[in-house]
């Protein structure tokens, strides 16, 4: 058998122990805010049928055209093979689950999720093939009030995390009918200037002309700048919805910029769309993005019209922005040395268990693997623990334990094992 080392698959990252504390800090703060707004967690499969994504995200979008990890399942007993896809985003699966379990029927839901998503993109800083998103979705609410509240909640995330350089961009995509009328105008504008379009945009002109507005090609910007604007072709009801949203954001003191070219890359959106953008991550500047998708539940087979709005944010991009933050130290409070015969190890393990019973928040590392006092002490110091608990044969006989501070210059002392819990509580945890 070959001993060749197999590396991780391209674009799939290991998140190492040195990196998890910052991720945990981000997740904990965001989770607290989500719960404060009444959102409940939903956990969804990573694998769904390919059709779920092509029907919701849209056949002619970047994701469905070229970014999905899809494969054929093993044949069933008739030899049929289903096409399955690793989820590229969370909304489609959330809608599928909501319909399947009757969560939307005459109900309102505020849901959130966290987990990995998969897109076959060119890996670069802030763009990976497996990445993590936290997302939230609200169902059964059609007004601009929930759009506003959701945006206020995202603004609170950034305040909570100490991020103050994100810009909120908003736009309205109007109703499907208004968008269809606008689409004709756009096609006629770009068709008259076809020679100025890059290859991607020429293709999109036939399939998904709105996406031309999303082009990142600098040479296309002037042409896009002068194109007719969707905001000027919105239906009355959508205009009013948008005006109220802006009014509510102003009242709540959240700054925004209307970006008439913000169209989002997925087909299911209507009316409100928004993005939080930073200048500090180059072309990967969108940290959080979302919008309203009132038609999707019915489009995927839901029995009742179910208005919906949601967003998702990429955790890796937040990690990049927050890499300077000092997160709380999670090194052990105490390190238990067990120096001596089998009786020491027996008593040591049992003592550690009783401490964990008594003090659930105690971070206690036991020294396993034996060795001299000196070598054990070295490891205790390296662990970052505040205090060393030394159990030797003498201590076992006397039912005592010796305590030595590792970060402060104080004389060591011994206490009865039965009192150790109290000592640790007052000396370390409550401190
Ligand atoms: P972009 O324009 O950067 O490709 P997007 O419009 O495809 O983003 P969404 O589908 O709206 O992104 O996903 C929401 C968020 O998820 C993004 O704002 C970003 O923070 C994150 N995200 C999307 N794709 C990736 C990726 N390949 N790697 C890391 N994070 C990503
Ligand atoms: Mg993308």
Short mmCIF file of C-alpha atoms and ligand atoms in Angstrom, two decimals:
data_model
loop_
_atom_site.label_atom_id
_atom_site.label_comp_id
_atom_site.label_asym_id
_atom_site.label_seq_id
_atom_site.Cartn_x
_atom_site.Cartn_y
_atom_site.Cartn_z
CA UNK A 1 0.00 0.00 0.00
CA UNK A 2 1.26 3.47 -0.84
CA UNK A 3 2.33 5.66 2.08
CA UNK A 4 1.80 8.86 0.12
CA UNK A 5 0.39 11.59 2.33
CA UNK A 6 -3.07 12.73 1.31
CA UNK A 7 -3.74 16.44 1.74
CA UNK A 8 -7.12 18.05 2.29
CA UNK A 9 -9.28 18.58 -0.79
CA UNK A 10 -8.71 21.96 -2.44
CA UNK A 11 -10.70 24.76 -0.83
CA UNK A 12 -11.63 22.66 2.22
CA UNK A 13 -10.00 24.09 5.34
CA UNK A 14 -9.11 22.56 8.65
CA UNK A 15 -9.95 24.91 11.50
CA UNK A 16 -7.19 24.37 14.03
CA UNK A 17 -7.41 24.67 17.84
CA UNK A 18 -5.60 28.00 17.69
CA UNK A 19 -8.38 29.35 15.45
CA UNK A 20 -11.48 27.98 17.16
CA UNK A 21 -11.60 30.42 20.13
CA UNK A 22 -12.30 33.38 17.83
CA UNK A 23 -14.93 31.40 15.92
CA UNK A 24 -16.56 30.37 19.19
CA UNK A 25 -16.55 33.99 20.33
CA UNK A 26 -18.30 35.09 17.12
CA UNK A 27 -20.81 32.24 17.25
CA UNK A 28 -21.63 32.82 20.91
CA UNK A 29 -22.30 36.53 20.48
CA UNK A 30 -24.38 36.07 17.35
CA UNK A 31 -26.36 33.24 18.92
CA UNK A 32 -27.16 35.45 21.91
CA UNK A 33 -28.45 38.24 19.68
CA UNK A 34 -30.53 35.81 17.57
CA UNK A 35 -32.11 34.40 20.72
CA UNK A 36 -32.77 37.89 22.03
CA UNK A 37 -34.89 38.51 18.92
CA UNK A 38 -36.79 35.24 19.33
CA UNK A 39 -35.13 33.20 16.57
CA UNK A 40 -35.03 29.42 17.06
CA UNK A 41 -32.32 27.15 15.74
CA UNK A 42 -33.03 24.65 12.96
CA UNK A 43 -30.49 22.00 11.92
CA UNK A 44 -30.66 20.80 8.35
CA UNK A 45 -28.92 18.13 6.27
CA UNK A 46 -25.82 18.98 4.25
CA UNK A 47 -27.10 16.89 1.37
CA UNK A 48 -30.28 17.66 -0.59
CA UNK A 49 -31.62 16.71 -4.00
CA UNK A 50 -29.96 18.75 -6.76
CA UNK A 51 -33.37 19.81 -8.04
CA UNK A 52 -34.12 21.65 -4.80
CA UNK A 53 -31.34 24.11 -5.59
CA UNK A 54 -31.89 24.43 -9.32
CA UNK A 55 -35.59 25.15 -8.72
CA UNK A 56 -35.01 27.73 -6.00
CA UNK A 57 -31.68 29.46 -6.62
CA UNK A 58 -32.34 29.41 -10.38
CA UNK A 59 -30.89 27.48 -13.34
CA UNK A 60 -28.98 30.42 -14.74
CA UNK A 61 -27.15 31.63 -11.65
CA UNK A 62 -23.44 31.28 -10.85
CA UNK A 63 -24.18 28.82 -8.07
CA UNK A 64 -26.29 26.38 -10.09
CA UNK A 65 -24.37 26.80 -13.35
CA UNK A 66 -20.89 26.21 -12.05
CA UNK A 67 -20.49 26.14 -8.28
CA UNK A 68 -22.36 23.07 -7.01
CA UNK A 69 -20.78 19.89 -5.71
CA UNK A 70 -23.21 17.39 -7.24
CA UNK A 71 -22.94 13.64 -7.68
CA UNK A 72 -25.10 10.63 -8.43
CA UNK A 73 -26.32 8.52 -5.52
CA UNK A 74 -25.79 4.75 -5.63
CA UNK A 75 -28.56 3.12 -7.70
CA UNK A 76 -31.81 2.16 -5.94
CA UNK A 77 -33.38 -1.28 -6.52
CA UNK A 78 -34.71 -0.19 -9.94
CA UNK A 79 -31.30 1.09 -11.00
CA UNK A 80 -32.31 4.77 -10.74
CA UNK A 81 -29.72 7.20 -9.47
CA UNK A 82 -30.74 10.48 -7.82
CA UNK A 83 -28.63 13.56 -8.30
CA UNK A 84 -27.58 14.91 -4.91
CA UNK A 85 -25.83 18.18 -4.03
CA UNK A 86 -23.87 19.40 -1.04
CA UNK A 87 -25.82 22.48 0.00
CA UNK A 88 -24.38 25.73 -1.42
CA UNK A 89 -26.63 27.82 0.86
CA UNK A 90 -29.18 27.34 3.63
CA UNK A 91 -32.43 28.94 2.49
CA UNK A 92 -33.60 26.26 0.06
CA UNK A 93 -33.18 23.48 2.63
CA UNK A 94 -34.88 25.57 5.29
CA UNK A 95 -37.91 26.14 3.05
CA UNK A 96 -37.96 22.44 2.12
CA UNK A 97 -37.91 21.45 5.80
CA UNK A 98 -40.57 24.01 6.72
CA UNK A 99 -42.95 22.68 4.06
CA UNK A 100 -42.18 19.05 4.87
CA UNK A 101 -42.91 19.50 8.59
CA UNK A 102 -45.82 21.91 8.29
CA UNK A 103 -43.96 24.74 9.99
CA UNK A 104 -45.43 27.40 7.73
CA UNK A 105 -49.07 26.44 7.80
CA UNK A 106 -50.91 29.39 9.44
CA UNK A 107 -47.80 30.03 11.48
CA UNK A 108 -45.10 32.58 11.81
CA UNK A 109 -41.56 31.35 12.24
CA UNK A 110 -38.29 33.00 13.07
CA UNK A 111 -35.54 30.45 12.41
CA UNK A 112 -31.75 30.46 12.31
CA UNK A 113 -29.06 28.00 11.31
CA UNK A 114 -25.31 27.57 11.35
CA UNK A 115 -23.14 25.21 9.35
CA UNK A 116 -20.90 24.54 6.38
CA UNK A 117 -21.87 25.37 2.80
CA UNK A 118 -20.12 24.13 -0.35
CA UNK A 119 -19.38 25.98 -3.57
CA UNK A 120 -16.94 25.00 -6.28
CA UNK A 121 -15.29 28.42 -6.56
CA UNK A 122 -11.71 29.50 -7.10
CA UNK A 123 -10.27 29.52 -3.56
CA UNK A 124 -8.77 32.82 -2.40
CA UNK A 125 -8.76 34.93 0.76
CA UNK A 126 -12.35 35.03 2.04
CA UNK A 127 -13.56 32.57 -0.62
CA UNK A 128 -13.39 28.82 -0.04
CA UNK A 129 -15.09 25.66 -1.29
CA UNK A 130 -16.33 24.77 2.17
CA UNK A 131 -17.24 27.78 4.28
CA UNK A 132 -19.48 28.44 7.27
CA UNK A 133 -22.61 30.53 7.32
CA UNK A 134 -24.95 31.69 10.01
CA UNK A 135 -28.30 32.58 8.54
CA UNK A 136 -31.77 33.57 9.71
CA UNK A 137 -35.16 33.36 8.04
CA UNK A 138 -38.56 34.79 9.03
CA UNK A 139 -41.74 33.25 7.55
CA UNK A 140 -45.32 34.43 7.47
CA UNK A 141 -44.56 38.15 7.78
CA UNK A 142 -44.90 40.37 4.74
CA UNK A 143 -44.42 43.90 6.03
CA UNK A 144 -41.37 46.09 5.87
CA UNK A 145 -41.36 45.99 9.69
CA UNK A 146 -39.79 42.52 9.79
CA UNK A 147 -37.30 43.50 7.05
CA UNK A 148 -36.31 46.47 9.19
CA UNK A 149 -36.10 44.43 12.38
CA UNK A 150 -33.93 41.85 10.67
CA UNK A 151 -31.54 44.52 9.43
CA UNK A 152 -31.48 46.08 12.92
CA UNK A 153 -30.57 42.68 14.30
CA UNK A 154 -27.63 42.40 11.87
CA UNK A 155 -26.54 45.92 12.85
CA UNK A 156 -26.56 44.72 16.46
CA UNK A 157 -24.29 41.78 15.51
CA UNK A 158 -21.62 44.23 14.35
CA UNK A 159 -21.97 46.41 17.45
CA UNK A 160 -21.72 43.33 19.65
CA UNK A 161 -18.60 42.12 17.82
CA UNK A 162 -17.03 45.58 17.75
CA UNK A 163 -17.10 45.95 13.94
CA UNK A 164 -17.70 49.53 12.92
CA UNK A 165 -16.60 49.78 9.30
CA UNK A 166 -19.41 47.91 7.56
CA UNK A 167 -21.67 49.72 5.13
CA UNK A 168 -25.32 48.76 4.72
CA UNK A 169 -26.48 48.78 1.10
CA UNK A 170 -30.15 48.28 0.27
CA UNK A 171 -32.28 48.06 -2.84
CA UNK A 172 -35.69 46.84 -3.90
CA UNK A 173 -36.24 44.31 -6.66
CA UNK A 174 -40.00 44.97 -6.75
CA UNK A 175 -42.60 42.45 -7.83
CA UNK A 176 -42.03 39.70 -10.38
CA UNK A 177 -44.23 41.61 -12.87
CA UNK A 178 -42.35 44.89 -12.43
CA UNK A 179 -39.08 43.01 -12.83
CA UNK A 180 -40.29 41.36 -16.04
CA UNK A 181 -41.17 44.75 -17.58
CA UNK A 182 -37.84 46.16 -16.46
CA UNK A 183 -36.01 43.14 -17.88
CA UNK A 184 -37.30 44.02 -21.36
CA UNK A 185 -35.99 47.56 -21.05
CA UNK A 186 -32.65 46.28 -19.87
CA UNK A 187 -32.35 43.76 -22.69
CA UNK A 188 -33.11 46.49 -25.22
CA UNK A 189 -30.53 48.86 -23.64
CA UNK A 190 -27.76 46.23 -23.59
CA UNK A 191 -28.68 44.82 -27.02
CA UNK A 192 -28.15 48.26 -28.52
CA UNK A 193 -24.67 48.22 -26.99
CA UNK A 194 -23.86 44.57 -27.46
CA UNK A 195 -20.31 45.21 -28.72
CA UNK A 196 -19.41 46.77 -25.36
CA UNK A 197 -20.46 43.68 -23.38
CA UNK A 198 -17.88 41.16 -22.15
CA UNK A 199 -18.39 37.47 -22.95
CA UNK A 200 -20.07 36.70 -19.62
CA UNK A 201 -22.55 39.53 -20.05
CA UNK A 202 -23.33 38.61 -23.66
CA UNK A 203 -24.32 35.19 -22.42
CA UNK A 204 -26.35 36.66 -19.56
CA UNK A 205 -28.18 38.95 -21.95
CA UNK A 206 -30.04 35.85 -23.16
CA UNK A 207 -30.36 34.02 -19.87
CA UNK A 208 -30.36 36.41 -16.91
CA UNK A 209 -29.88 40.04 -17.96
CA UNK A 210 -30.31 41.46 -14.45
CA UNK A 211 -27.10 39.70 -13.45
CA UNK A 212 -25.17 41.92 -15.88
CA UNK A 213 -25.69 44.69 -13.29
CA UNK A 214 -23.80 42.50 -10.81
CA UNK A 215 -20.69 42.32 -13.04
CA UNK A 216 -17.41 43.02 -11.27
CA UNK A 217 -15.60 43.79 -14.58
CA UNK A 218 -14.27 47.41 -14.29
CA UNK A 219 -14.59 47.90 -18.05
CA UNK A 220 -18.32 47.32 -17.83
CA UNK A 221 -18.98 49.82 -15.05
CA UNK A 222 -19.72 52.92 -17.16
CA UNK A 223 -22.18 50.99 -19.29
CA UNK A 224 -23.88 49.62 -16.18
CA UNK A 225 -23.91 53.04 -14.55
CA UNK A 226 -26.04 54.45 -17.38
CA UNK A 227 -28.41 51.51 -17.70
CA UNK A 228 -32.08 52.05 -16.80
CA UNK A 229 -32.60 51.52 -13.07
CA UNK A 230 -34.95 48.98 -11.60
CA UNK A 231 -35.93 51.41 -8.83
CA UNK A 232 -37.51 53.66 -11.48
CA UNK A 233 -39.72 50.83 -12.69
CA UNK A 234 -41.04 49.48 -9.42
CA UNK A 235 -44.71 48.81 -8.77
CA UNK A 236 -46.52 51.10 -6.31
CA UNK A 237 -46.80 48.55 -3.51
CA UNK A 238 -43.08 47.71 -3.65
CA UNK A 239 -42.17 51.40 -3.67
CA UNK A 240 -44.24 51.96 -0.56
CA UNK A 241 -42.69 48.91 1.12
CA UNK A 242 -39.24 50.26 0.34
CA UNK A 243 -40.08 53.78 1.56
CA UNK A 244 -41.34 52.42 4.89
CA UNK A 245 -38.24 50.27 5.30
CA UNK A 246 -36.00 53.28 4.77
CA UNK A 247 -38.08 55.34 7.18
CA UNK A 248 -37.86 52.65 9.88
CA UNK A 249 -34.08 52.34 9.46
CA UNK A 250 -33.73 56.11 9.77
CA UNK A 251 -35.91 56.18 12.91
CA UNK A 252 -33.78 53.44 14.44
CA UNK A 253 -30.58 55.29 13.57
CA UNK A 254 -29.11 52.79 11.11
CA UNK A 255 -27.25 54.36 8.20
CA UNK A 256 -27.73 52.89 4.75
CA UNK A 257 -26.93 53.58 1.13
CA UNK A 258 -29.40 52.78 -1.64
CA UNK A 259 -27.43 50.83 -4.25
CA UNK A 260 -29.66 50.62 -7.34
CA UNK A 261 -27.37 47.98 -8.85
CA UNK A 262 -27.64 45.59 -5.94
CA UNK A 263 -29.46 42.61 -7.51
CA UNK A 264 -28.08 39.62 -5.54
CA UNK A 265 -26.97 36.45 -7.26
CA UNK A 266 -29.98 34.26 -6.57
CA UNK A 267 -33.29 34.19 -8.42
CA UNK A 268 -35.70 33.86 -5.53
CA UNK A 269 -35.50 37.40 -4.18
CA UNK A 270 -38.16 40.10 -4.55
CA UNK A 271 -38.63 43.54 -2.98
CA UNK A 272 -36.04 44.19 -0.24
CA UNK A 273 -32.44 43.10 -0.78
CA UNK A 274 -29.49 44.15 1.36
CA UNK A 275 -25.79 43.59 1.90
CA UNK A 276 -23.30 44.59 4.58
CA UNK A 277 -20.05 45.41 2.84
CA UNK A 278 -16.49 46.11 4.00
CA UNK A 279 -13.67 47.77 2.06
CA UNK A 280 -11.09 45.67 3.91
CA UNK A 281 -11.43 42.31 2.16
CA UNK A 282 -10.97 43.25 -1.49
CA UNK A 283 -13.36 41.55 -3.86
CA UNK A 284 -14.68 39.41 -0.98
CA UNK A 285 -16.25 42.48 0.66
CA UNK A 286 -19.76 41.18 1.28
CA UNK A 287 -19.96 39.92 4.85
CA UNK A 288 -23.71 39.45 5.14
CA UNK A 289 -26.40 39.38 2.48
CA UNK A 290 -30.10 38.78 2.27
CA UNK A 291 -33.52 39.82 1.18
CA UNK A 292 -37.18 39.00 0.78
CA UNK A 293 -38.33 35.88 -1.09
CA UNK A 294 -42.12 35.88 -0.94
CA UNK A 295 -42.66 33.39 -3.78
CA UNK A 296 -40.24 30.63 -2.84
CA UNK A 297 -42.39 28.60 -0.45
CA UNK A 298 -45.14 28.20 -3.07
CA UNK A 299 -42.59 27.65 -5.82
CA UNK A 300 -41.23 24.68 -3.87
CA UNK A 301 -44.67 23.20 -3.30
CA UNK A 302 -45.97 24.98 -0.18
CA UNK A 303 -49.78 25.06 -0.08
CA UNK A 304 -50.19 28.60 1.23
CA UNK A 305 -48.62 31.84 0.10
CA UNK A 306 -45.89 32.40 2.70
CA UNK A 307 -44.00 35.68 2.70
CA UNK A 308 -40.41 35.31 3.78
CA UNK A 309 -37.23 37.24 4.39
CA UNK A 310 -33.75 36.13 5.40
CA UNK A 311 -30.01 36.62 5.27
CA UNK A 312 -26.76 34.70 5.60
CA UNK A 313 -23.30 35.72 6.61
CA UNK A 314 -19.92 34.13 6.05
CA UNK A 315 -18.03 33.34 9.24
CA UNK A 316 -14.57 33.18 7.62
CA UNK A 317 -14.92 36.77 6.45
CA UNK A 318 -15.89 37.84 9.98
CA UNK A 319 -12.87 35.97 11.33
CA UNK A 320 -10.62 37.86 8.90
CA UNK A 321 -12.10 41.18 10.05
CA UNK A 322 -11.83 40.30 13.73
CA UNK A 323 -8.41 38.66 13.72
CA UNK A 324 -7.05 41.35 16.06
CA UNK A 325 -9.62 40.66 18.78
CA UNK A 326 -8.31 39.13 21.99
CA UNK A 327 -10.70 36.40 23.04
CA UNK A 328 -11.12 35.06 26.57
CA UNK A 329 -8.40 32.70 27.74
CA UNK A 330 -9.57 29.08 27.79
CA UNK A 331 -6.39 27.55 29.22
CA UNK A 332 -6.95 25.16 32.14
CA UNK A 333 -7.48 26.50 35.65
CA UNK A 334 -5.57 23.63 37.18
CA UNK A 335 -3.19 20.81 36.18
CA UNK A 336 -3.12 17.65 38.28
CA UNK A 337 0.28 15.96 38.61
CA UNK A 338 0.21 12.29 39.62
CA UNK A 339 3.71 11.29 40.70
CA UNK A 340 4.20 7.77 42.05
CA UNK A 341 2.71 4.26 42.13
CA UNK A 342 -0.63 2.93 40.88
CA UNK A 343 -2.40 4.07 44.04
CA UNK A 344 -1.54 7.67 43.14
CA UNK A 345 -3.09 7.32 39.71
CA UNK A 346 -6.22 5.62 41.08
CA UNK A 347 -6.73 8.33 43.68
CA UNK A 348 -5.82 11.09 41.22
CA UNK A 349 -8.39 10.10 38.61
CA UNK A 350 -11.11 9.71 41.25
CA UNK A 351 -10.22 13.03 42.85
CA UNK A 352 -10.42 14.74 39.45
CA UNK A 353 -13.86 13.22 38.86
CA UNK A 354 -15.15 14.45 42.22
CA UNK A 355 -13.84 17.96 41.47
CA UNK A 356 -15.65 17.94 38.14
CA UNK A 357 -18.85 16.83 39.91
CA UNK A 358 -18.52 19.72 42.33
CA UNK A 359 -17.34 22.45 39.94
CA UNK A 360 -18.83 22.02 36.46
CA UNK A 361 -17.02 25.13 35.17
CA UNK A 362 -13.57 24.00 36.34
CA UNK A 363 -11.09 23.40 33.52
CA UNK A 364 -8.88 20.66 34.95
CA UNK A 365 -6.18 18.88 33.01
CA UNK A 366 -4.89 15.62 34.50
CA UNK A 367 -1.40 14.44 33.75
CA UNK A 368 -1.71 11.07 32.05
CA UNK A 369 1.30 9.02 31.02
CA UNK A 370 3.40 9.09 34.19
CA UNK A 371 6.94 10.48 34.38
CA UNK A 372 9.08 12.27 36.92
CA UNK A 373 7.90 15.23 38.97
CA UNK A 374 10.12 17.49 36.89
CA UNK A 375 8.75 16.39 33.53
CA UNK A 376 5.16 16.55 34.78
CA UNK A 377 5.75 20.00 36.21
CA UNK A 378 7.13 21.21 32.87
CA UNK A 379 3.94 20.10 31.14
CA UNK A 380 1.83 21.76 33.82
CA UNK A 381 3.62 25.03 33.17
CA UNK A 382 3.28 24.68 29.39
CA UNK A 383 -0.46 23.99 29.63
CA UNK A 384 -1.05 27.58 30.73
CA UNK A 385 -2.78 26.43 33.95
CA UNK A 386 -2.87 28.85 36.86
CA UNK A 387 -2.22 26.28 39.53
CA UNK A 388 -0.56 22.87 39.81
CA UNK A 389 -2.15 20.21 42.02
CA UNK A 390 0.51 17.74 43.12
CA UNK A 391 -0.49 14.25 44.19
CA UNK A 392 2.37 12.01 45.31
CA UNK A 393 2.59 8.94 47.50
CA UNK A 394 2.80 11.06 50.68
CA UNK A 395 -0.30 13.01 49.73
CA UNK A 396 -2.15 9.75 49.03
CA UNK A 397 -1.31 8.46 52.50
CA UNK A 398 -2.33 11.73 54.19
CA UNK A 399 -5.41 12.34 51.98
CA UNK A 400 -3.90 15.70 51.15
CA UNK A 401 -2.90 17.59 48.04
CA UNK A 402 -0.15 20.14 47.42
CA UNK A 403 -1.02 23.34 45.59
CA UNK A 404 1.48 25.47 43.74
CA UNK A 405 0.73 28.67 41.83
CA UNK A 406 2.33 28.60 38.40
CA UNK A 407 1.93 32.25 37.44
CA UNK A 408 2.48 33.94 40.80
CA UNK A 409 5.38 33.85 43.17
CA UNK A 410 3.71 32.31 46.24
CA UNK A 411 4.84 29.48 48.53
CA UNK A 412 3.25 26.11 47.92
CA UNK A 413 0.87 24.72 50.55
CA UNK A 414 -1.15 21.60 51.26
CA UNK A 415 -4.85 21.14 51.98
CA UNK A 416 -7.04 18.14 52.78
CA UNK A 417 -8.42 16.55 49.59
CA UNK A 418 -11.93 16.97 50.99
CA UNK A 419 -11.44 20.75 51.03
CA UNK A 420 -9.82 21.07 47.63
CA UNK A 421 -13.07 21.90 45.81
CA UNK A 422 -13.73 24.88 48.10
CA UNK A 423 -10.16 26.11 47.63
CA UNK A 424 -10.30 25.92 43.86
CA UNK A 425 -13.63 27.68 43.80
CA UNK A 426 -12.49 30.67 45.81
CA UNK A 427 -8.90 30.77 44.60
CA UNK A 428 -9.44 30.31 40.89
CA UNK A 429 -12.93 30.25 39.52
CA UNK A 430 -14.53 33.08 41.50
CA UNK A 431 -11.47 35.24 41.08
P1 LIG B 1 -19.91 36.84 -3.31
O1 LIG B 1 -20.46 37.97 -4.10
O2 LIG B 1 -18.76 37.23 -2.42
O3 LIG B 1 -19.63 35.63 -4.15
P2 LIG B 1 -22.48 35.74 -2.73
O4 LIG B 1 -23.43 36.76 -3.20
O5 LIG B 1 -22.22 34.56 -3.59
O6 LIG B 1 -21.08 36.42 -2.31
P3 LIG B 1 -24.30 34.72 -0.75
O7 LIG B 1 -24.72 33.57 -1.55
O8 LIG B 1 -25.23 35.83 -0.57
O9 LIG B 1 -22.90 35.26 -1.28
O10 LIG B 1 -23.79 34.20 0.69
C1 LIG B 1 -23.84 35.03 1.86
C2 LIG B 1 -22.48 35.22 2.46
O11 LIG B 1 -21.77 34.00 2.55
C3 LIG B 1 -21.55 36.11 1.68
O12 LIG B 1 -21.83 37.43 1.94
C4 LIG B 1 -20.20 35.71 2.22
O13 LIG B 1 -19.95 36.32 3.48
C5 LIG B 1 -20.38 34.24 2.41
N1 LIG B 1 -19.82 33.49 1.28
C6 LIG B 1 -20.41 33.22 0.09
N2 LIG B 1 -19.62 32.46 -0.68
C7 LIG B 1 -18.49 32.21 0.05
C8 LIG B 1 -17.29 31.45 -0.16
N3 LIG B 1 -17.10 30.77 -1.29
N4 LIG B 1 -16.36 31.43 0.82
C9 LIG B 1 -16.55 32.09 1.98
N5 LIG B 1 -17.65 32.82 2.25
C10 LIG B 1 -18.62 32.88 1.30
MG1 LIG B 2 -20.70 34.05 -4.95
#
